[in-house]
């Protein structure tokens, strides 16, 4: 027992030492409150193009290059710019934003990755962090209640389970499962207890890795908190131990689409954190998801630039093996851009397997990190243009999680093991959302039209043979396979929303190859490294940190913390904090206290 007691006492002490050592000598990016009232929505195409499709000269005397303009890269660049660093963000796509960018199809805007965010109410930690990075220019609208509906399609017909705010959510569950009230109460208690320890993810990434290794060897690493203990328990294991019936297990685990792993293969921790994230409902950026990049990039402009159509081919290393810049493709030529620090937002696999020189890829510490993780599932997307307003079509901002089996592990295994020609008949789940219904500005910009997105898990291997074919010019066999998934999705959509019959104007499908081309997502995996039990073990959490094994090369994005918008925001905080040698969380806390004190005076 004494080692456990010692460990419990030791960890807070280590944290306090960290606070002292990294109070910070560099400029504080959060020294003053920069939040101001949101400016009017910019809808002029040329004005938006100047921000999101910027092509300009490389600034002189760069301090940092950030590879990739997904939000993990943009947020890190913005924080560093606020701290006085000269920053350049090269982006391979024609538009900045990564999964936060939108594209236009048949005259309408479609989201690529942001479907809803939790904890964006005024006063929340996430909202405060974002306001200080974007100067308060992101305006968040609360979604309808229920924000999610889990639809269970089974042999005995359809059942619907609405997800409201916490009290209504629990009440609704108990109404549907009156014999399992104790299990529901225990589940909510576990979710709160475990998710409250998410701070340990940050702490593990801040402590010296040798200390974490020692704690792991002594068997103490999982004993500090319920959160760390739950990293070694699968979601399925926890739900069965409640105990809960198969149907209740399916309903409690409905949100697996947000992290892309079935209950037996992921840790309860990631599930608990995400469920807690949405207990107060969902939010959506007013003006659409491209507003995120649109209001982050101007912060970077103060000390640098974001360049689109600028594909980074490699990270440059000096004779000592330290990162010293990047090689960027400019037309048919390669241009070397030198700087003392490089940040990669391209993901662990892209960075280590494709951007590093061959000799660096073989370094033991690089290989060790790669061996800890694996690729996540690919995603197939369906983008649907609808004739009519949300009122005409009876649409709400609610998301629909459609499951076709109470046992998602078996359903997913059956689906992924099917021949690709038969796979569309075995789709285990669909995620359906209506971006146009979530955005209060939509009808002013696109009157009499609506949009729908459908997502489903997909095996990259089914599409792999066409990976070398030019985008938009693949064979008829590729289009036939794509159409099979599109048609399967549309059958479900029109069954669930019969009022849309005859109102569908166009339908477009995007395979994992589409994600690979536009988002540079390896194997079309939008979740980054798989959020399985292996990745979520405390030692692996500690190992996947902002500092890479290559000196002066840092990492940000969803492989550093977790998938999802808030996950990459935390990664950006960790990454920029490591570079600035500052505890940015402490800086934000001090700023918050300063603002609250000022409010009391007023």
C-alpha positions as CSV (number, residue, x, y, z in Angstrom):
1,X,0.0,0.0,0.0
2,X,2.8,2.4,0.8
3,X,4.0,2.8,-2.8
4,X,0.6,3.8,-3.8
5,X,0.4,6.4,-1.0
6,X,3.9,7.7,-2.0
7,X,2.9,8.0,-5.6
8,X,-0.3,9.9,-4.8
9,X,1.8,12.3,-2.7
10,X,4.6,12.5,-5.3
11,X,2.6,13.6,-8.4
12,X,1.2,16.9,-7.0
13,X,4.7,17.7,-5.8
14,X,6.1,17.1,-9.3
15,X,3.4,19.3,-10.8
16,X,4.2,22.2,-8.4
17,X,7.9,21.8,-9.4
18,X,6.8,22.1,-13.0
19,X,4.8,25.3,-12.3
20,X,7.9,26.9,-10.7
21,X,10.4,25.8,-13.4
22,X,8.2,26.8,-16.3
23,X,6.7,30.0,-15.0
24,X,8.3,31.3,-18.2
25,X,10.9,33.8,-19.3
26,X,9.6,34.3,-22.9
27,X,6.7,36.7,-23.7
28,X,3.4,35.8,-22.2
29,X,0.8,35.4,-25.1
30,X,-2.0,35.7,-22.6
31,X,-0.9,38.8,-20.7
32,X,-3.9,40.9,-21.6
33,X,-7.6,40.2,-22.4
34,X,-7.9,40.6,-26.1
35,X,-11.6,39.6,-26.4
36,X,-13.8,42.1,-28.3
37,X,-17.4,41.9,-29.6
38,X,-17.7,39.8,-32.7
39,X,-17.5,41.7,-35.9
40,X,-20.3,41.3,-38.6
41,X,-20.0,38.1,-40.6
42,X,-17.9,38.6,-43.7
43,X,-19.7,37.0,-46.7
44,X,-17.8,38.7,-49.6
45,X,-16.0,36.0,-51.5
46,X,-13.0,38.0,-52.3
47,X,-12.5,39.2,-48.8
48,X,-12.7,35.6,-47.5
49,X,-10.4,34.4,-50.3
50,X,-7.7,36.9,-49.1
51,X,-7.7,35.2,-45.7
52,X,-8.3,31.5,-46.5
53,X,-6.5,31.2,-49.9
54,X,-3.5,33.5,-49.2
55,X,-0.5,33.3,-51.4
56,X,2.2,35.8,-50.4
57,X,6.0,36.0,-49.9
58,X,7.8,34.2,-47.1
59,X,8.5,36.6,-44.2
60,X,12.1,37.2,-43.3
61,X,14.0,36.0,-40.2
62,X,11.5,33.3,-39.3
63,X,11.4,31.8,-35.8
64,X,9.0,29.0,-36.5
65,X,7.5,27.1,-39.5
66,X,4.3,25.2,-38.8
67,X,3.5,22.4,-41.3
68,X,-0.2,22.3,-42.0
69,X,-3.1,24.7,-41.4
70,X,-5.5,22.4,-39.5
71,X,-6.6,24.1,-36.3
72,X,-3.8,22.4,-34.3
73,X,-1.3,24.2,-36.5
74,X,-3.2,27.5,-36.7
75,X,-3.8,27.7,-33.0
76,X,-0.1,27.0,-32.2
77,X,1.0,29.6,-34.8
78,X,-1.4,32.2,-33.4
79,X,-0.2,31.6,-29.8
80,X,3.4,31.9,-30.9
81,X,2.7,35.0,-32.9
82,X,1.0,36.5,-29.8
83,X,4.3,35.8,-28.0
84,X,6.3,37.7,-30.6
85,X,7.5,34.9,-32.8
86,X,7.7,35.2,-36.6
87,X,5.7,32.3,-37.9
88,X,5.0,30.8,-41.3
89,X,2.3,28.2,-41.9
90,X,2.6,26.4,-45.3
91,X,-0.6,24.5,-46.3
92,X,-0.7,22.0,-49.2
93,X,-4.4,22.6,-50.0
94,X,-5.8,25.5,-51.9
95,X,-7.7,26.7,-48.8
96,X,-6.5,26.9,-45.2
97,X,-8.3,25.2,-42.3
98,X,-7.7,21.5,-42.5
99,X,-10.8,19.8,-41.1
100,X,-12.2,23.2,-40.3
101,X,-12.4,24.3,-44.0
102,X,-15.5,24.2,-46.1
103,X,-15.9,23.6,-49.8
104,X,-18.5,24.6,-52.3
105,X,-20.5,22.0,-54.1
106,X,-23.4,23.0,-56.5
107,X,-23.3,26.5,-55.1
108,X,-23.5,25.5,-51.4
109,X,-21.0,25.3,-48.6
110,X,-20.2,22.0,-47.0
111,X,-18.3,21.2,-43.8
112,X,-15.5,18.7,-43.8
113,X,-14.9,17.9,-40.2
114,X,-16.6,20.2,-37.7
115,X,-20.1,18.9,-36.9
116,X,-20.6,20.1,-33.3
117,X,-18.5,21.2,-30.3
118,X,-19.3,20.9,-26.6
119,X,-18.4,23.2,-23.7
120,X,-18.7,26.4,-25.7
121,X,-21.0,28.2,-23.4
122,X,-19.9,31.6,-22.0
123,X,-17.6,31.1,-19.0
124,X,-16.4,27.6,-20.0
125,X,-12.7,26.9,-20.1
126,X,-12.7,25.9,-23.8
127,X,-14.6,29.1,-24.8
128,X,-12.2,31.3,-22.7
129,X,-9.1,29.7,-24.4
130,X,-10.6,30.2,-27.9
131,X,-11.6,33.8,-27.2
132,X,-8.1,34.7,-26.2
133,X,-6.6,33.0,-29.3
134,X,-9.2,34.5,-31.8
135,X,-9.9,37.8,-30.0
136,X,-13.4,36.7,-29.3
137,X,-14.4,36.7,-33.0
138,X,-15.8,33.2,-33.0
139,X,-19.6,33.3,-32.3
140,X,-21.0,30.1,-31.1
141,X,-24.7,29.1,-31.3
142,X,-26.3,26.5,-29.1
143,X,-27.9,23.6,-31.0
144,X,-31.4,22.3,-30.7
145,X,-32.3,20.1,-27.8
146,X,-32.0,17.2,-28.2
147,X,-28.6,17.8,-29.9
148,X,-28.2,14.1,-30.6
149,X,-30.7,11.3,-31.3
150,X,-29.5,7.7,-31.2
151,X,-31.5,5.6,-33.6
152,X,-31.5,1.9,-33.2
153,X,-32.7,0.0,-36.2
154,X,-33.4,-3.6,-35.4
155,X,-35.5,-6.6,-36.4
156,X,-38.3,-5.3,-34.1
157,X,-38.4,-1.9,-35.7
158,X,-36.9,1.5,-34.9
159,X,-36.2,2.9,-31.4
160,X,-35.1,6.5,-30.8
161,X,-33.1,7.8,-27.8
162,X,-32.8,11.6,-27.6
163,X,-29.8,13.1,-25.9
164,X,-30.6,16.3,-24.0
165,X,-28.8,18.2,-21.3
166,X,-27.7,16.2,-18.3
167,X,-30.9,16.1,-16.2
168,X,-33.2,15.5,-19.2
169,X,-30.7,12.9,-20.6
170,X,-30.7,10.9,-17.4
171,X,-34.5,11.2,-17.0
172,X,-35.0,10.0,-20.6
173,X,-32.7,7.0,-20.1
174,X,-34.5,6.0,-17.0
175,X,-37.9,6.3,-18.7
176,X,-36.7,4.0,-21.5
177,X,-34.9,1.6,-19.1
178,X,-36.9,1.7,-15.9
179,X,-35.4,-1.6,-14.6
180,X,-31.9,-0.3,-15.0
181,X,-32.0,3.0,-13.1
182,X,-29.1,1.9,-10.8
183,X,-26.9,1.1,-13.8
184,X,-27.7,4.5,-15.3
185,X,-26.8,6.4,-12.1
186,X,-23.6,4.4,-11.8
187,X,-22.7,5.2,-15.4
188,X,-23.2,9.0,-15.0
189,X,-21.2,8.9,-11.8
190,X,-18.3,7.1,-13.5
191,X,-18.4,9.5,-16.5
192,X,-18.0,12.5,-14.2
193,X,-15.5,10.9,-11.9
194,X,-13.2,9.7,-14.8
195,X,-13.5,12.7,-17.0
196,X,-12.6,15.1,-14.2
197,X,-9.1,13.6,-14.3
198,X,-8.4,14.6,-17.9
199,X,-5.8,17.0,-16.4
200,X,-3.6,13.9,-16.0
201,X,-3.2,13.7,-19.8
202,X,-1.6,17.2,-19.7
203,X,0.5,16.4,-16.7
204,X,1.8,13.2,-18.1
205,X,3.0,15.1,-21.2
206,X,4.7,17.7,-19.1
207,X,6.6,15.4,-16.7
208,X,10.0,14.1,-17.8
209,X,9.5,10.9,-19.8
210,X,12.1,9.1,-17.6
211,X,10.0,9.8,-14.5
212,X,7.0,8.4,-16.3
213,X,9.0,5.4,-17.3
214,X,10.0,4.8,-13.7
215,X,6.4,5.1,-12.4
216,X,5.3,2.7,-15.2
217,X,8.0,0.1,-14.3
218,X,6.9,0.3,-10.6
219,X,3.3,-0.3,-11.6
220,X,2.3,3.0,-10.1
221,X,1.3,4.9,-13.3
222,X,-2.4,3.8,-13.3
223,X,-2.9,4.3,-9.6
224,X,-2.9,8.0,-9.3
225,X,-6.6,8.6,-10.2
226,X,-9.8,7.0,-11.5
227,X,-8.9,8.5,-14.9
228,X,-5.6,6.7,-15.2
229,X,-7.1,3.4,-13.9
230,X,-9.8,3.7,-16.5
231,X,-7.3,3.9,-19.4
232,X,-6.7,0.2,-19.0
233,X,-10.4,-0.7,-19.1
234,X,-12.3,-0.9,-22.3
235,X,-15.7,0.8,-22.7
236,X,-17.3,-2.6,-23.2
237,X,-15.8,-3.9,-20.0
238,X,-17.1,-0.9,-18.0
239,X,-20.6,-1.1,-19.5
240,X,-20.9,-4.8,-18.8
241,X,-19.8,-4.3,-15.2
242,X,-22.5,-1.7,-14.5
243,X,-24.3,-4.2,-15.3
244,X,-26.3,-3.0,-18.3
245,X,-28.4,-4.9,-20.8
246,X,-27.1,-5.1,-24.4
247,X,-29.6,-2.4,-25.5
248,X,-28.6,0.0,-22.7
249,X,-24.9,-0.7,-23.5
250,X,-25.6,0.3,-27.1
251,X,-27.4,3.5,-26.1
252,X,-24.7,4.5,-23.6
253,X,-22.0,3.9,-26.1
254,X,-23.8,5.6,-29.0
255,X,-21.2,8.3,-29.5
256,X,-18.4,6.0,-30.8
257,X,-18.4,7.8,-34.1
258,X,-16.8,10.8,-32.5
259,X,-13.6,8.8,-31.8
260,X,-13.9,6.0,-34.3
261,X,-13.3,2.9,-32.2
262,X,-15.8,0.2,-31.1
263,X,-16.4,-0.4,-27.4
264,X,-14.1,-3.5,-26.9
265,X,-11.1,-1.7,-28.4
266,X,-11.1,1.7,-26.8
267,X,-10.6,2.9,-23.3
268,X,-13.4,4.1,-21.1
269,X,-11.5,7.3,-20.6
270,X,-11.9,8.8,-24.1
271,X,-15.6,7.9,-24.0
272,X,-16.1,9.5,-20.6
273,X,-14.3,12.7,-21.6
274,X,-16.4,13.1,-24.8
275,X,-19.7,12.3,-23.1
276,X,-18.9,14.8,-20.4
277,X,-17.9,17.3,-23.1
278,X,-21.5,17.2,-24.5
279,X,-23.5,17.0,-21.2
280,X,-24.4,20.7,-21.6
281,X,-25.3,20.3,-25.2
282,X,-23.7,21.0,-28.6
283,X,-22.6,24.2,-30.2
284,X,-21.8,25.3,-33.8
285,X,-19.9,28.3,-35.1
286,X,-22.1,31.0,-36.5
287,X,-21.2,31.4,-40.2
288,X,-20.0,27.8,-40.5
289,X,-16.8,25.9,-39.6
290,X,-14.6,28.0,-42.0
291,X,-15.0,30.9,-39.5
292,X,-12.5,29.1,-37.2
293,X,-9.6,29.5,-39.6
294,X,-10.9,32.9,-40.9
295,X,-10.6,34.4,-37.4
296,X,-7.4,32.6,-36.4
297,X,-5.3,33.5,-39.4
298,X,-5.4,37.3,-38.9
299,X,-3.8,36.8,-35.4
300,X,-0.9,35.0,-37.2
301,X,-0.6,37.9,-39.7
302,X,0.6,40.2,-36.9
303,X,4.0,38.3,-37.0
304,X,3.9,36.0,-40.0
305,X,1.9,34.4,-42.8
306,X,-0.2,31.4,-43.9
307,X,0.6,30.2,-47.4
308,X,-1.8,27.9,-49.3
309,X,-0.7,25.7,-52.3
310,X,2.6,25.2,-50.4
311,X,3.3,21.5,-50.0
312,X,6.1,20.7,-47.5
313,X,8.1,17.9,-49.0
314,X,10.5,17.3,-46.2
315,X,11.9,18.6,-42.9
316,X,15.5,19.8,-43.2
317,X,18.0,18.6,-40.6
318,X,21.4,20.1,-40.0
319,X,24.7,18.1,-39.6
320,X,23.9,17.6,-35.9
321,X,20.5,16.0,-36.7
322,X,18.5,19.1,-35.6
323,X,15.5,20.4,-37.5
324,X,16.5,23.6,-39.2
325,X,13.7,24.3,-41.7
326,X,11.5,22.7,-44.4
327,X,11.6,22.1,-48.1
328,X,8.5,23.4,-49.9
329,X,7.2,22.6,-53.3
330,X,6.8,25.8,-55.4
331,X,5.4,24.8,-58.8
332,X,8.0,22.3,-60.1
333,X,10.8,23.6,-57.9
334,X,11.7,22.9,-54.3
335,X,12.5,25.9,-52.1
336,X,14.3,25.5,-48.8
337,X,13.0,27.7,-45.9
338,X,15.2,27.9,-42.9
339,X,14.2,28.5,-39.3
340,X,15.3,27.4,-35.8
341,X,12.1,25.6,-35.0
342,X,9.7,23.4,-37.0
343,X,6.3,22.3,-35.9
344,X,4.4,19.5,-37.7
345,X,0.7,19.5,-37.7
346,X,0.8,16.8,-40.4
347,X,0.2,13.9,-38.0
348,X,2.6,11.3,-36.6
349,X,2.6,9.0,-39.6
350,X,3.1,11.7,-42.2
351,X,5.8,13.4,-40.2
352,X,7.9,10.4,-39.3
353,X,7.3,8.2,-42.4
354,X,7.2,10.9,-45.2
355,X,8.7,14.2,-44.1
356,X,11.9,13.1,-42.2
357,X,15.0,12.2,-44.1
358,X,15.5,8.4,-44.4
359,X,18.2,8.2,-41.8
360,X,16.1,10.0,-39.3
361,X,13.1,7.7,-39.9
362,X,15.2,4.8,-38.6
363,X,16.2,6.5,-35.3
364,X,15.2,4.2,-32.4
365,X,13.1,6.8,-30.6
366,X,11.2,7.5,-33.8
367,X,10.5,3.9,-34.5
368,X,9.5,3.3,-30.9
369,X,6.8,6.0,-31.1
370,X,5.5,4.7,-34.4
371,X,5.3,1.2,-32.9
372,X,3.0,2.5,-30.2
373,X,0.2,3.5,-32.5
374,X,-1.7,2.3,-35.6
375,X,-3.8,4.0,-38.3
376,X,-7.4,4.6,-37.5
377,X,-10.4,3.7,-39.7
378,X,-11.1,5.6,-42.9
379,X,-14.3,7.6,-43.3
380,X,-16.7,7.8,-46.2
381,X,-18.7,11.0,-46.5
382,X,-21.9,11.8,-48.4
383,X,-22.7,15.5,-49.1
384,X,-26.4,16.2,-50.0
385,X,-27.9,19.3,-51.5
386,X,-31.6,19.8,-50.6
387,X,-34.2,22.1,-52.1
388,X,-36.0,24.0,-49.4
389,X,-35.4,25.8,-46.1
390,X,-35.1,23.9,-42.8
391,X,-38.7,25.0,-42.1
392,X,-39.9,23.7,-45.5
393,X,-38.2,20.4,-44.9
394,X,-38.9,20.0,-41.2
395,X,-35.2,19.9,-40.3
396,X,-33.6,20.6,-36.9
397,X,-29.9,21.1,-35.9
398,X,-30.1,17.7,-34.2
399,X,-27.5,15.0,-35.2
400,X,-28.6,11.4,-35.8
401,X,-26.5,8.4,-34.8
402,X,-28.0,5.5,-36.6
403,X,-26.9,2.0,-35.3
404,X,-28.0,-1.2,-36.9
405,X,-27.0,-3.6,-34.1
406,X,-26.7,-3.5,-30.3
407,X,-23.3,-5.2,-30.5
408,X,-21.2,-2.7,-32.4
409,X,-18.0,-4.8,-32.0
410,X,-19.5,-7.7,-33.9
411,X,-21.3,-5.5,-36.4
412,X,-18.1,-3.6,-37.2
413,X,-16.1,-6.9,-37.5
414,X,-18.7,-8.3,-39.9
415,X,-18.6,-5.1,-42.0
416,X,-14.8,-4.8,-42.3
417,X,-14.4,-8.4,-43.1
418,X,-16.9,-8.4,-46.0
419,X,-15.7,-8.2,-49.6
420,X,-15.8,-4.6,-50.8
421,X,-18.5,-5.4,-53.3
422,X,-20.8,-6.5,-50.4
423,X,-19.7,-4.1,-47.7
424,X,-22.3,-1.4,-48.3
425,X,-25.0,-3.9,-47.4
426,X,-23.4,-4.3,-43.9
427,X,-22.8,-0.7,-42.8
428,X,-23.0,-0.8,-39.0
429,X,-23.6,2.9,-38.3
430,X,-24.3,6.2,-39.9
431,X,-23.8,9.8,-38.6
432,X,-26.3,12.3,-40.1
433,X,-26.1,16.0,-39.6
434,X,-27.7,19.2,-41.1
435,X,-25.0,21.9,-41.1
436,X,-27.4,24.4,-42.7
437,X,-29.9,24.0,-39.9
438,X,-27.2,24.7,-37.3
439,X,-26.1,28.0,-38.7
440,X,-28.4,31.0,-38.1
441,X,-26.8,32.9,-41.0
442,X,-27.4,30.2,-43.5
443,X,-30.7,31.3,-44.9
444,X,-29.4,34.8,-45.5
445,X,-26.5,33.4,-47.6
446,X,-28.2,30.5,-49.3
447,X,-32.0,31.1,-49.3
448,X,-34.3,28.2,-50.2
449,X,-31.5,25.6,-49.8
450,X,-30.3,23.2,-47.2
451,X,-27.5,20.7,-46.7
452,X,-27.0,17.3,-45.1
453,X,-23.8,15.4,-44.3
454,X,-23.6,11.6,-43.8
455,X,-20.5,9.9,-42.4
456,X,-19.7,6.2,-42.1
457,X,-16.6,4.2,-41.2
458,X,-14.8,2.6,-44.1
459,X,-11.8,0.4,-44.8
460,X,-9.1,2.1,-46.8
461,X,-8.2,-1.2,-48.3
462,X,-11.4,-1.2,-50.3
463,X,-10.3,1.8,-52.3
464,X,-6.5,1.4,-52.1
465,X,-6.0,0.1,-55.7
466,X,-7.0,3.6,-57.0
467,X,-4.7,5.6,-54.7
468,X,-2.3,6.5,-57.5
469,X,-5.0,7.6,-60.0
470,X,-5.5,11.4,-60.4
471,X,-8.2,12.9,-58.2
472,X,-11.4,13.2,-60.2
473,X,-10.2,10.9,-62.9
474,X,-10.5,7.5,-61.4
475,X,-12.0,4.5,-63.1
476,X,-15.6,3.5,-63.5
477,X,-15.0,0.7,-61.0
478,X,-14.1,3.2,-58.3
479,X,-17.2,5.3,-59.0
480,X,-19.3,2.1,-58.9
481,X,-18.0,1.2,-55.5
482,X,-18.5,4.8,-54.2
483,X,-22.0,4.8,-55.5
484,X,-22.8,1.6,-53.6
485,X,-22.1,3.4,-50.3
486,X,-23.9,6.6,-51.4
487,X,-27.0,4.6,-52.4
488,X,-26.9,2.6,-49.1
489,X,-26.7,5.9,-47.2
490,X,-29.6,7.5,-49.1
491,X,-31.9,4.5,-48.5
492,X,-31.4,5.1,-44.7
493,X,-31.8,8.9,-45.1
494,X,-35.1,8.7,-47.0
495,X,-36.4,6.1,-44.7
496,X,-35.6,8.2,-41.6
497,X,-36.7,11.5,-43.3
498,X,-39.4,10.6,-45.8
499,X,-40.3,14.3,-46.2
500,X,-37.1,14.7,-48.2
501,X,-38.3,12.4,-51.0
502,X,-38.2,14.5,-54.2
503,X,-36.3,17.3,-52.5
504,X,-32.7,16.0,-53.1
505,X,-31.0,18.1,-55.7
506,X,-27.6,16.4,-55.8
507,X,-25.5,13.8,-53.9
508,X,-21.7,13.6,-53.8
509,X,-19.6,10.9,-52.2
510,X,-16.1,11.2,-50.7
511,X,-14.0,8.1,-50.1
512,X,-10.9,7.7,-47.8
513,X,-8.9,8.7,-51.0
514,X,-10.8,12.0,-51.0
515,X,-9.7,12.7,-47.4
516,X,-6.2,11.6,-48.3
517,X,-6.0,14.1,-51.2
518,X,-7.6,17.2,-49.6
519,X,-6.7,16.8,-46.0
520,X,-3.4,14.8,-46.4
521,X,-5.0,12.3,-44.0
522,X,-2.9,9.0,-44.2
523,X,-5.2,6.2,-45.5
524,X,-8.1,8.6,-45.3
525,X,-8.1,8.3,-41.5
526,X,-9.6,11.5,-40.1
527,X,-9.1,10.5,-36.5
528,X,-5.3,10.4,-36.7
529,X,-3.7,7.6,-34.8
530,X,-6.3,5.1,-33.6
531,X,-7.8,5.8,-30.2
532,X,-7.5,2.2,-29.1
533,X,-6.5,0.8,-25.7
534,X,-2.8,0.8,-26.7
535,X,-2.7,4.5,-27.6
536,X,-4.7,5.4,-24.5
537,X,-2.4,3.7,-22.0
538,X,-0.8,6.3,-19.6
539,X,2.8,5.5,-20.8
540,X,1.8,6.0,-24.5
541,X,-0.1,9.1,-23.6
542,X,3.1,10.5,-22.0
543,X,5.2,9.4,-25.0
544,X,3.0,11.1,-27.6
545,X,4.1,14.6,-26.6
546,X,4.9,17.9,-28.3
547,X,8.6,17.4,-28.2
548,X,9.6,14.9,-30.9
549,X,12.8,12.7,-30.8
550,X,14.3,15.1,-33.3
551,X,15.7,18.2,-31.7
552,X,13.9,21.4,-32.6
553,X,11.0,19.5,-34.3
554,X,7.8,19.7,-32.4
555,X,4.3,18.1,-32.9
556,X,0.8,19.5,-32.6
557,X,-2.6,18.2,-33.7
558,X,-4.8,15.2,-32.7
559,X,-1.9,12.8,-32.3
560,X,-0.5,14.8,-29.5
561,X,-3.6,15.0,-27.3
562,X,-6.7,13.5,-28.9
563,X,-9.0,13.8,-31.9
564,X,-11.6,16.5,-32.0
565,X,-11.6,20.3,-32.0
566,X,-10.8,20.7,-28.2
567,X,-8.2,17.9,-28.5
568,X,-6.2,19.8,-31.1
569,X,-6.6,23.0,-29.1
570,X,-5.0,21.3,-26.1
571,X,-2.2,20.0,-28.4
572,X,-1.6,23.5,-29.6
573,X,-1.3,24.7,-26.0
574,X,1.1,22.0,-25.1
575,X,3.2,22.5,-28.3
576,X,3.5,26.3,-28.0
577,X,4.1,26.1,-24.3
578,X,7.0,23.7,-24.8
579,X,8.6,26.0,-27.3
580,X,8.1,29.1,-25.2
581,X,9.0,27.2,-22.0
582,X,6.0,28.6,-20.3
583,X,3.1,27.1,-18.5
584,X,0.4,28.6,-20.7
585,X,-2.4,27.0,-18.6
586,X,-1.1,29.0,-15.6
587,X,-0.9,32.1,-17.8
588,X,-4.6,31.7,-18.8
589,X,-5.6,31.0,-15.3
590,X,-4.0,34.3,-14.1
591,X,-5.6,36.2,-17.0
592,X,-9.0,34.7,-16.1
593,X,-8.6,35.7,-12.4
594,X,-7.5,39.2,-13.5
595,X,-10.6,39.6,-15.7
596,X,-12.9,38.4,-12.9
597,X,-11.3,40.8,-10.4
598,X,-11.8,43.6,-12.8
599,X,-15.5,42.7,-13.3
600,X,-16.0,42.8,-9.5
601,X,-14.5,46.3,-9.4
602,X,-16.8,47.5,-12.1
